[in-house]
Short mmCIF file of C-alpha atoms in Angstrom, two decimals:
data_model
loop_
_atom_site.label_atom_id
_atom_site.label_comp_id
_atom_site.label_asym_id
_atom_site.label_seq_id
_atom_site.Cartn_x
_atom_site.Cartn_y
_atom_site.Cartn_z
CA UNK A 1 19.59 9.72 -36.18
CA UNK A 2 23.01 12.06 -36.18
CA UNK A 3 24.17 11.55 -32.28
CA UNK A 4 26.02 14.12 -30.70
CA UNK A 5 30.50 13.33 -29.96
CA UNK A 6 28.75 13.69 -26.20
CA UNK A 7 25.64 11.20 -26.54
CA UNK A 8 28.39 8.68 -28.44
CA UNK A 9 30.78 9.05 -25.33
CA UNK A 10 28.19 8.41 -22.66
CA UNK A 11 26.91 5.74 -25.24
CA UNK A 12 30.11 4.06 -24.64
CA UNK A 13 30.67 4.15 -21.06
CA UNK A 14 27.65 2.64 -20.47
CA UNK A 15 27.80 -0.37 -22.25
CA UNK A 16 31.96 -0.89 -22.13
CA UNK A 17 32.38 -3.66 -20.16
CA UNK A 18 35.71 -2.89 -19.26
CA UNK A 19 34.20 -0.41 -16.94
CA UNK A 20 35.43 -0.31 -12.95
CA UNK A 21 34.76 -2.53 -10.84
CA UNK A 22 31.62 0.03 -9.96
CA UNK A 23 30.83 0.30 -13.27
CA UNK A 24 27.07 0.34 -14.46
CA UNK A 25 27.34 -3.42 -15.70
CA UNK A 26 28.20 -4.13 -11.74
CA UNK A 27 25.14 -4.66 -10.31
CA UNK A 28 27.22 -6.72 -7.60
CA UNK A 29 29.04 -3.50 -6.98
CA UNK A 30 29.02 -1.39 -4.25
CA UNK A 31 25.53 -0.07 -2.81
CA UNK A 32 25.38 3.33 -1.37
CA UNK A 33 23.06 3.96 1.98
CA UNK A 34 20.25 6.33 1.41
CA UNK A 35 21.37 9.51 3.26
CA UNK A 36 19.36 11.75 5.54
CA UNK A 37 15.78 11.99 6.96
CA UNK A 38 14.92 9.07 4.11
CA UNK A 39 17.25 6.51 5.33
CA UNK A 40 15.89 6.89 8.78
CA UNK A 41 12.45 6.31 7.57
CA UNK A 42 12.85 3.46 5.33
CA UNK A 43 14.30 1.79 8.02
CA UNK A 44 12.13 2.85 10.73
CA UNK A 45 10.20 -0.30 12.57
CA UNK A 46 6.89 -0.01 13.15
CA UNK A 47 6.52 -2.64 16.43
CA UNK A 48 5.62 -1.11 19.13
CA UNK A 49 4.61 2.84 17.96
CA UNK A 50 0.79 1.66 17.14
CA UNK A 51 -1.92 -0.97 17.63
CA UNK A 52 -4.03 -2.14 14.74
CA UNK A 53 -7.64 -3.77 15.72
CA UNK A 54 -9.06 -6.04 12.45
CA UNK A 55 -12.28 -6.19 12.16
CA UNK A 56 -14.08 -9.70 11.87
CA UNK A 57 -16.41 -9.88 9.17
CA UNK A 58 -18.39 -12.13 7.05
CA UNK A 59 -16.81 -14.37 4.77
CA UNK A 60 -18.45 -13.23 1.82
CA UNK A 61 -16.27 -9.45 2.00
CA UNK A 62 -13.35 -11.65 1.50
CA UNK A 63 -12.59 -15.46 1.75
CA UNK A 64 -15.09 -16.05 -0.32
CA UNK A 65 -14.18 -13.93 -2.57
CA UNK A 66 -11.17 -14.86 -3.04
CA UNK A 67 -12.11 -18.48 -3.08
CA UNK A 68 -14.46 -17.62 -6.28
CA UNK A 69 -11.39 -16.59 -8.41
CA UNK A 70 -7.95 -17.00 -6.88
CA UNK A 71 -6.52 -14.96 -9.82
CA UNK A 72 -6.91 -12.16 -7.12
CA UNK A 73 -3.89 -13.17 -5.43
CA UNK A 74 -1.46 -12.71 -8.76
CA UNK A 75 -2.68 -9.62 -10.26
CA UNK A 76 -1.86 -6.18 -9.22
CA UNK A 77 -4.08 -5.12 -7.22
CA UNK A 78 -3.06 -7.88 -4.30
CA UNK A 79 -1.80 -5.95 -1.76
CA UNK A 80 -5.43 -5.77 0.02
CA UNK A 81 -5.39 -9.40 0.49
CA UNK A 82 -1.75 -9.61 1.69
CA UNK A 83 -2.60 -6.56 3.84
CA UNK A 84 -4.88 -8.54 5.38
CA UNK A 85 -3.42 -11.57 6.18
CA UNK A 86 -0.44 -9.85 7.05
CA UNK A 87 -2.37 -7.93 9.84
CA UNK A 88 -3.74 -11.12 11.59
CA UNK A 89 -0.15 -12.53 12.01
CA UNK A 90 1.54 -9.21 13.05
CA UNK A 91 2.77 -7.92 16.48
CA UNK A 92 0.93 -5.04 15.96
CA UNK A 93 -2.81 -6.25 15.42
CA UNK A 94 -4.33 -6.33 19.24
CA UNK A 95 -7.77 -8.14 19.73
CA UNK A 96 -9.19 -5.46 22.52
CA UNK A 97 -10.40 -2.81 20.36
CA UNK A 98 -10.63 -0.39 23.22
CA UNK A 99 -6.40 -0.36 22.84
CA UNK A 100 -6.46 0.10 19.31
CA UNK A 101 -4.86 3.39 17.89
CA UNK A 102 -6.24 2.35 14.38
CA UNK A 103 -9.14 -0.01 12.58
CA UNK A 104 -8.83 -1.64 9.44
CA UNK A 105 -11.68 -3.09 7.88
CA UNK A 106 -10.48 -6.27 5.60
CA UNK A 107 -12.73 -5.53 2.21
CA UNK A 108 -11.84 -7.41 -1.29
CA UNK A 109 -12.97 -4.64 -2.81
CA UNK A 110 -10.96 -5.30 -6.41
CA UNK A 111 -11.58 -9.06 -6.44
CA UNK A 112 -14.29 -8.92 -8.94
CA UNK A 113 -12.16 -9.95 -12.29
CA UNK A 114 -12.97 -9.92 -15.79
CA UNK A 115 -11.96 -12.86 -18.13
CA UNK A 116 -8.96 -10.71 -18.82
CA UNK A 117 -8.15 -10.82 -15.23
CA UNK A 118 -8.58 -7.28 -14.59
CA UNK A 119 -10.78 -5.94 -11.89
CA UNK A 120 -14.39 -4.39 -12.25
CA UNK A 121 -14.55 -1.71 -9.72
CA UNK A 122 -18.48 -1.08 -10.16
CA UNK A 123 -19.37 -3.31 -7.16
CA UNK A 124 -17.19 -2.11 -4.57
CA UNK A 125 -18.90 0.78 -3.44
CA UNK A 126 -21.65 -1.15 -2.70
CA UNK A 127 -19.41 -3.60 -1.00
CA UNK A 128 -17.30 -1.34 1.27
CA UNK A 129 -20.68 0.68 2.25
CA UNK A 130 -22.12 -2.52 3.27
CA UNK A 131 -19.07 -3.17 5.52
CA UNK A 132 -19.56 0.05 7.18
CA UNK A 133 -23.08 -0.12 7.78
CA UNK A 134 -22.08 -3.59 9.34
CA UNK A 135 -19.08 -2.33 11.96
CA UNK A 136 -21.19 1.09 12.46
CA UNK A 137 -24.08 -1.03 13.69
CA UNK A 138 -22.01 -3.84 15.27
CA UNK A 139 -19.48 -1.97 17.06
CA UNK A 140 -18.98 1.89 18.83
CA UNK A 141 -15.85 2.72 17.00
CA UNK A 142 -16.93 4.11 13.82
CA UNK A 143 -19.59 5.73 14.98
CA UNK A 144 -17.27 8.26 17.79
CA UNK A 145 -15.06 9.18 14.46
CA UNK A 146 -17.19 8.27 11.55
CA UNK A 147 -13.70 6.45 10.16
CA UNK A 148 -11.24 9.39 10.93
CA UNK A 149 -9.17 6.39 12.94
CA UNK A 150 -9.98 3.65 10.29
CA UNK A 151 -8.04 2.74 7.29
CA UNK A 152 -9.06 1.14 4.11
CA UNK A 153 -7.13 -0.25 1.22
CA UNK A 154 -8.28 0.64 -2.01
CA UNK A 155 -5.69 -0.39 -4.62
CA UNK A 156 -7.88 0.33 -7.39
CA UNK A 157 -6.73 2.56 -10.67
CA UNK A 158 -8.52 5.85 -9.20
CA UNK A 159 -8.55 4.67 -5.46
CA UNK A 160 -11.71 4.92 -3.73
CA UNK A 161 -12.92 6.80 -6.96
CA UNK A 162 -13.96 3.45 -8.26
CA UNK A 163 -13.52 4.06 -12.12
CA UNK A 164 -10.69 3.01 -14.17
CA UNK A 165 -11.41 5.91 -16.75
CA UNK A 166 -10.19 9.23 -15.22
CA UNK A 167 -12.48 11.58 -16.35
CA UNK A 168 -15.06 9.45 -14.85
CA UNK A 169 -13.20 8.76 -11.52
CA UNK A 170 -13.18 12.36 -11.16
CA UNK A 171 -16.93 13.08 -11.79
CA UNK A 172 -17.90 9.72 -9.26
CA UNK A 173 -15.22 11.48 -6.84
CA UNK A 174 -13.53 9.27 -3.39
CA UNK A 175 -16.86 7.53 -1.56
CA UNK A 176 -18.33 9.89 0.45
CA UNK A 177 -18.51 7.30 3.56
CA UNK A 178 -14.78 6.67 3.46
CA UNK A 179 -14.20 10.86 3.36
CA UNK A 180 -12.52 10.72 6.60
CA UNK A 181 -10.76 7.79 6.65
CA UNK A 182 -6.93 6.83 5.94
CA UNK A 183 -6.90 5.45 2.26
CA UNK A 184 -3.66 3.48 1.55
CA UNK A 185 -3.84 3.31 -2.18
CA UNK A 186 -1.72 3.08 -5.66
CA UNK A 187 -2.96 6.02 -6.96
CA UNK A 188 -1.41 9.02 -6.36
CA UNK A 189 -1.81 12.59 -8.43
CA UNK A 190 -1.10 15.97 -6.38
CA UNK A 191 -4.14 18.45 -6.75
CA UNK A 192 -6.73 15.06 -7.66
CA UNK A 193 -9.83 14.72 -6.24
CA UNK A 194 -9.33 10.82 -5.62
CA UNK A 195 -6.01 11.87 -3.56
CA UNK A 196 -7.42 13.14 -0.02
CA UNK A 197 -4.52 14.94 1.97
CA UNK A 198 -3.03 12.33 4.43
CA UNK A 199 -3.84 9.49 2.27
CA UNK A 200 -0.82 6.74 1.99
CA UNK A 201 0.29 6.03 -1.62
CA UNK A 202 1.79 2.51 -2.00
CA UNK A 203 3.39 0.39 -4.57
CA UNK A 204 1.12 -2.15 -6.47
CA UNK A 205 1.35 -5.79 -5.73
CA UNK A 206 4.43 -7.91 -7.62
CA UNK A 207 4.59 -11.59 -7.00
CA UNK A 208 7.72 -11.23 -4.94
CA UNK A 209 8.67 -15.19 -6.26
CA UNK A 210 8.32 -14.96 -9.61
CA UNK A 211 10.48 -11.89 -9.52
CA UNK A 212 13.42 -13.46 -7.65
CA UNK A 213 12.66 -16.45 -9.56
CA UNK A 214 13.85 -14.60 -12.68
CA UNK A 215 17.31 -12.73 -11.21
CA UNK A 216 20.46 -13.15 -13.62
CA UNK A 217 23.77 -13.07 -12.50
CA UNK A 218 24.71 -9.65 -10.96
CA UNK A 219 27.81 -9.16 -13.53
CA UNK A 220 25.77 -9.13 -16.69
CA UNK A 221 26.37 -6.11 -18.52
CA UNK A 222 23.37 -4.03 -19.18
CA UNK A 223 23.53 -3.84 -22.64
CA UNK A 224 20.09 -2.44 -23.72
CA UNK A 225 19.78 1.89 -22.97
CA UNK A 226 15.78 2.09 -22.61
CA UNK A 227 13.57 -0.58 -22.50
CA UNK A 228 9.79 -0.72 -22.13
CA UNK A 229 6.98 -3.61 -22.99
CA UNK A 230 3.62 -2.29 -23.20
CA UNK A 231 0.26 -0.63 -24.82
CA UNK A 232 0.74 2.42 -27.09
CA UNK A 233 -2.28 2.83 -27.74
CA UNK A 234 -6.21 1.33 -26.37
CA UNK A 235 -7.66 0.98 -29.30
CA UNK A 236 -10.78 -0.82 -27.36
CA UNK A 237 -10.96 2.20 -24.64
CA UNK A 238 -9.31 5.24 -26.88
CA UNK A 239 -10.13 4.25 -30.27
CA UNK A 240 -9.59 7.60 -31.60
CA UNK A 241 -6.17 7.85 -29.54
CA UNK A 242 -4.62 10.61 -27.51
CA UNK A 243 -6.66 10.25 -24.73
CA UNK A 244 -5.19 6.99 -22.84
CA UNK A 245 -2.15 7.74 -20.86
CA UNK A 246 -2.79 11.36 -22.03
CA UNK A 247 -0.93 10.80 -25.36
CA UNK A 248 2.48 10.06 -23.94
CA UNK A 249 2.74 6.85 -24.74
CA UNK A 250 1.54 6.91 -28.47
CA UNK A 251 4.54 9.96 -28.27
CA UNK A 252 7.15 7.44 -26.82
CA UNK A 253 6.16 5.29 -30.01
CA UNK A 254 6.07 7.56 -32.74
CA UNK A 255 9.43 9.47 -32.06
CA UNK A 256 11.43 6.48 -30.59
CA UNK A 257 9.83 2.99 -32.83
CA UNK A 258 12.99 3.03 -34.85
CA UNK A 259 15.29 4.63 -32.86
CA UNK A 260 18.49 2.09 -32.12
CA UNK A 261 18.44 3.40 -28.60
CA UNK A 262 14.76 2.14 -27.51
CA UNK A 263 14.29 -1.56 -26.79
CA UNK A 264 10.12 -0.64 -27.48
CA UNK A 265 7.50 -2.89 -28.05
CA UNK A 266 3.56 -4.04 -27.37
CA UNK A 267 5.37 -7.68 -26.91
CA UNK A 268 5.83 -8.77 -23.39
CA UNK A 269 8.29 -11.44 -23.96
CA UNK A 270 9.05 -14.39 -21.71
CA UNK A 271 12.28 -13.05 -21.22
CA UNK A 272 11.11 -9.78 -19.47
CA UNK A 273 12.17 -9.93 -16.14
CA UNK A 274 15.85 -10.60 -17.47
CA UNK A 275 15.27 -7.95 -20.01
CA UNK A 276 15.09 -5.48 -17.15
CA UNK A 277 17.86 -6.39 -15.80
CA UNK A 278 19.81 -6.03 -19.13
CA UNK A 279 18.59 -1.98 -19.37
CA UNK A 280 19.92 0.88 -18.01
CA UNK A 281 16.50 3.21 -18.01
CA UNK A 282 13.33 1.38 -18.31
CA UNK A 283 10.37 3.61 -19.17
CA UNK A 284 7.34 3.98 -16.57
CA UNK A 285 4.94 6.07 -18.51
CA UNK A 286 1.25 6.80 -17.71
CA UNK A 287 -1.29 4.67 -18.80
CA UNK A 288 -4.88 4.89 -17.88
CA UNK A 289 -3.82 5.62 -14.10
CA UNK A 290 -0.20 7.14 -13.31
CA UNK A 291 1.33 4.49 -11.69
CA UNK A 292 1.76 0.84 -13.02
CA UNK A 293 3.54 -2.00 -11.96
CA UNK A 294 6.68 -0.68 -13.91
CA UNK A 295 7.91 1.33 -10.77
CA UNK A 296 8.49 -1.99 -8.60
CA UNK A 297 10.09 -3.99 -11.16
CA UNK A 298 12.66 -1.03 -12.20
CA UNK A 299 13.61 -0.63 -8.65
CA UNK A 300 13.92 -4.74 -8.28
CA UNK A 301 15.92 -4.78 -10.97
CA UNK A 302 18.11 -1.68 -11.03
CA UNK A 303 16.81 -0.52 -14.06
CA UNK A 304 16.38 3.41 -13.46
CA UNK A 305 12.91 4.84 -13.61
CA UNK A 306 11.88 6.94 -15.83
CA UNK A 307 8.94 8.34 -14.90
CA UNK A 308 6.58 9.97 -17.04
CA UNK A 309 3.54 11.17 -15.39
CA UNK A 310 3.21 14.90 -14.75
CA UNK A 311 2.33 15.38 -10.55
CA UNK A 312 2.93 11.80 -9.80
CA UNK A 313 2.85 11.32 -6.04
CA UNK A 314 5.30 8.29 -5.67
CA UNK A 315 5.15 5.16 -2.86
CA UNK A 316 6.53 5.96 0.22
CA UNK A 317 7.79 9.09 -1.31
CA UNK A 318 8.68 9.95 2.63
CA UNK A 319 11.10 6.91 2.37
CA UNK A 320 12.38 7.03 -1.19
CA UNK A 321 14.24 8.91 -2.65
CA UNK A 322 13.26 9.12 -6.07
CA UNK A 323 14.52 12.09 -7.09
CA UNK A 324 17.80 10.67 -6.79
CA UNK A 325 17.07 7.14 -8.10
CA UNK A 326 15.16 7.89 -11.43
CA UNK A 327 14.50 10.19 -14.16
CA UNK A 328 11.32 12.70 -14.25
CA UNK A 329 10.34 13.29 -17.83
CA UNK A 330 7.45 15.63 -18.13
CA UNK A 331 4.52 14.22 -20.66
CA UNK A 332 5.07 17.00 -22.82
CA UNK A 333 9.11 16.57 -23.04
CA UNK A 334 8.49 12.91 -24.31
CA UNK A 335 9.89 13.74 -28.00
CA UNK A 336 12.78 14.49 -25.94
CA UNK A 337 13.30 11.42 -24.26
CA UNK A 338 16.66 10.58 -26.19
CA UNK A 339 18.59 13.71 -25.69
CA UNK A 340 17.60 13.63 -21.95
CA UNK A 341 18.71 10.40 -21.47
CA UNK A 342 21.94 10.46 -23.24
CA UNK A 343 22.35 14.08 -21.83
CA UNK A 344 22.60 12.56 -17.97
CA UNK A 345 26.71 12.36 -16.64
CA UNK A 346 27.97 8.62 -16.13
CA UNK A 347 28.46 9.92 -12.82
CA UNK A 348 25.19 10.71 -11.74
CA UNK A 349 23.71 7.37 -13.44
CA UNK A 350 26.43 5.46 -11.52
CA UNK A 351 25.41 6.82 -8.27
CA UNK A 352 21.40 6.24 -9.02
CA UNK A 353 22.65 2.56 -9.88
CA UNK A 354 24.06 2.19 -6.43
CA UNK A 355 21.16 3.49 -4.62
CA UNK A 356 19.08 1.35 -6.80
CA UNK A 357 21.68 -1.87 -5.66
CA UNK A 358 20.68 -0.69 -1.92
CA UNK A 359 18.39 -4.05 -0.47
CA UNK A 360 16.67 -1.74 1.99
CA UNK A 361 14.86 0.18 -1.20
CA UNK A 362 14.02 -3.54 -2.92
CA UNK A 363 12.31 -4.38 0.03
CA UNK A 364 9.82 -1.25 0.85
CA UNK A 365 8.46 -2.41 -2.96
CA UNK A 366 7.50 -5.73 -2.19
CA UNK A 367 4.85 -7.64 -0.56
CA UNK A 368 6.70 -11.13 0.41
CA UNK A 369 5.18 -13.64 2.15
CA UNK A 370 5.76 -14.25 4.79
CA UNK A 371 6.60 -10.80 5.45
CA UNK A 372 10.34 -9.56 6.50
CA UNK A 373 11.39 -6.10 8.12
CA UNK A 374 11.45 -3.23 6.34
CA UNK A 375 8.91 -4.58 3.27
CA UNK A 376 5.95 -2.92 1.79
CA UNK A 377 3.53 -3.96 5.13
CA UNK A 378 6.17 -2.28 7.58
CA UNK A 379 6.10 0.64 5.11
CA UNK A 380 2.23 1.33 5.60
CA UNK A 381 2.26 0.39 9.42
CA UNK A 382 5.34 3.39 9.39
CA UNK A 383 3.44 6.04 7.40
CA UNK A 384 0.11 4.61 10.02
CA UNK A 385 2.52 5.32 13.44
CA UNK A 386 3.52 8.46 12.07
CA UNK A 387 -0.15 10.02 12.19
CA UNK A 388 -0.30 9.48 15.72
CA UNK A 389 -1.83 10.55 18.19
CA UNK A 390 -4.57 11.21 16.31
CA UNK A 391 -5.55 14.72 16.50
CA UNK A 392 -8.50 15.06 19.82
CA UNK A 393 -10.70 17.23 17.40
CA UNK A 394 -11.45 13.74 15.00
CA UNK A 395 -13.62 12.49 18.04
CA UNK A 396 -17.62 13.66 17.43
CA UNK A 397 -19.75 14.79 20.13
CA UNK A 398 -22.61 12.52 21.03
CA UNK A 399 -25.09 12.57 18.48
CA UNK A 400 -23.02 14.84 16.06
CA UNK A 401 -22.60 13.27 12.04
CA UNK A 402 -20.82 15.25 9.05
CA UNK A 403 -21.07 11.86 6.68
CA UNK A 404 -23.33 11.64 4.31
CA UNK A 405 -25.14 8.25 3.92
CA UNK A 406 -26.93 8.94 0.75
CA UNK A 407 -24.28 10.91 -1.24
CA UNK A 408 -23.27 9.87 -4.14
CA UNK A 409 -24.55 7.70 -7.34
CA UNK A 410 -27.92 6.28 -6.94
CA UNK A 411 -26.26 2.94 -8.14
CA UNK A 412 -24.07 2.99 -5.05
CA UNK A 413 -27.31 2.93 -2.58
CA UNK A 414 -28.26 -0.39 -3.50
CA UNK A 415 -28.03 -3.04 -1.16
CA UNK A 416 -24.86 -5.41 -1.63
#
């Protein structure tokens, strides 16, 4: 490939490591503060502004559960069970319901794992309508909302969709029972009908220790452009290709496989983690869903996000700025990808480096246990406090219902 005298220069300052002392290899380097209304909210603390009543249920929605295959606390999808035991430790959880501003209703609802270790979301449906019919019956709170001041997590690819195929997500649509309730979710797509307005999008679960347990000395110079480990192509879901992650991916490997520039590959060395750290963009495409586990570990790592995924909605986009800290490629600009990139002023990737350095933004992505200020759980409770008061006109007159109990696929009616 013929490079531009521009693309060589910015080649160069990158990777010289005789660069200033806030040069991109200087991940010790200074960190800049994340200006404006952002700033405020990342750092906003959530103690205080609301009261969270957790509902007691039978084992067998979670413990047990979880007992049957503990894989569920690794894998991606975690964040419900964290959530959970989070919430039972926290200042904000109060045991009189009748003080509660919001209900949460503690649901495994993605612990059902293939042998591959990835979750079967056929079952939950089933699962989380049981759990309502149980606190509906049990106690007066859903009932004088129908769920309008309960929230759910429902980390699944599609949310409370319940698919991991899109076009079937769509035609299943979010569970009617759960129409009215807060969803605090991965997925997030503007103008998608398994996005309701209101609904909080969150980052998915990375085992907080095994990421700091792979951290490399902060001077290394970052001596790899774009990096990315991952499918091209699902040949078991998409044999016929194009249709998983919307054919950006199989794009990203056909224009870039030989390309000097791109650190690509299906591989997922042992070596990842440091890999990351070694990279100056790291590629977050679309795969199935628009979000993947990509997003955390970039921001961990200060490896810039590139995001590909046309009408992402981002994790506590309120709270980060990603604009500033990443790159937005559209899917259909992928072919692209190496002129954008080497297009982008040393400047402006120095100053998305420092945000990136900032520990406030590493900590909003992250689930640690136990949990610290300003992580992922403070992040929910925030986006929570900042729906109150709830609006009078969610409270139902006696005897009034809009749900509908027997919506939906016959399949979800059965008992659980």
């Amino acid at each position: 490939m013929d490079f531009s005298i521009i693309s060589i220069f910015v080649l160069v300052a990158l990777f010289t490591p005789t660069l200033a002392v806030d040069g991109i290899h200087r991940r010790s380097a200074r960190t800049e503060r994340i200006s404006g209304s952002a700033g405020d909210v990342l750092d906003d603390n959530p103690v205080g502004r609301l009261k969270v009543y957790v509902y007691e249920l039978p084992s067998k929605y979670n413990k047990k559960i979880l007992q049957k295959d503990p894989r569920c606390l690794t894998h991606m999808f975690a964040a419900e069970i964290f959530m959970h035991q989070f919430l039972l430790g926290s200042p904000v959880r109060t045991l009189d319901p009748d003080n509660a501003d919001w209900f949460y209703t503690p649901v495994y609802s993605t612990c059902d794992l293939a042998p591959n270790g990835l979750p079967l979301p056929f079952k939950s449906p089933r699962m989380i309508r049981s759990a309502v019919q149980l606190i509906s019956s049990k106690w007066p709170y859903w009932n004088r909302t129908e769920g309008a001041d309960h929230f759910f997590l429902v980390p699944h690819d599609f949310g409370a969709c319940f698919h991991y195929q899109e076009e079937k997500a769509i035609k299943r649509g979010i569970l009617p029972l759960l129409q009215r309730s807060t969803l605090v979710q991965t997925f997030g797509q503007r103008n998608h009908v398994c996005l309701n307005e209101g609904s909080i999008t969150i980052p998915p679960y990375a085992p907080p220790e095994k990421i700091m347990s792979h951290l490399i000395p902060p001077d290394t110079p970052r001596s790899i452009f774009v990096y990315f480990r991952g499918l091209f192509y699902d040949v078991n879901n998409d044999p016929e290709g194009g249709y998983y992650a919307r054919g950006a991916r199989a794009s990203i490997w056909e224009n870039f496989k030989n390309n000097p520039l791109f650190d690509i590959s299906t591989e997922h060395p042992s070596t990842y983690y440091e890999d990351m750290q070694r990279a100056v963009f790291c590629l977050c495409p679309l795969g199935w869903a628009p979000w993947s586990p990509r997003l955390v570990e970039a921001v961990i790592f200060g490896c810039i996000p590139v995001i590909i995924a046309d009408d992402i909605v981002l994790p506590f986009a309120d709270a980060i700025p990603w604009e500033e800290i990443g790159v937005f490629v559209a899917e259909k600009d992928v072919p692209y990808l190496d002129t954008i990139l080497t297009s982008i002023p040393v400047d402006v990737v120095l100053r998305k480096q420092r945000l990136l350095a900032n520990p406030s933004m590493k900590q909003a992505m992250l689930f640690p246990q136990p949990a610290q200020s300003g992580d992922a759980f403070h992040q929910i409770l925030n986006g929570l406090a900042r729906k109150l008061p709830h609006d009078r006109r969610i409270y139902l007159k006696p005897g009034e219902k809009t749900l509908n109990w027997t919506a939906g696929p016959l399949g979800d009616l059965k008992p659980w």
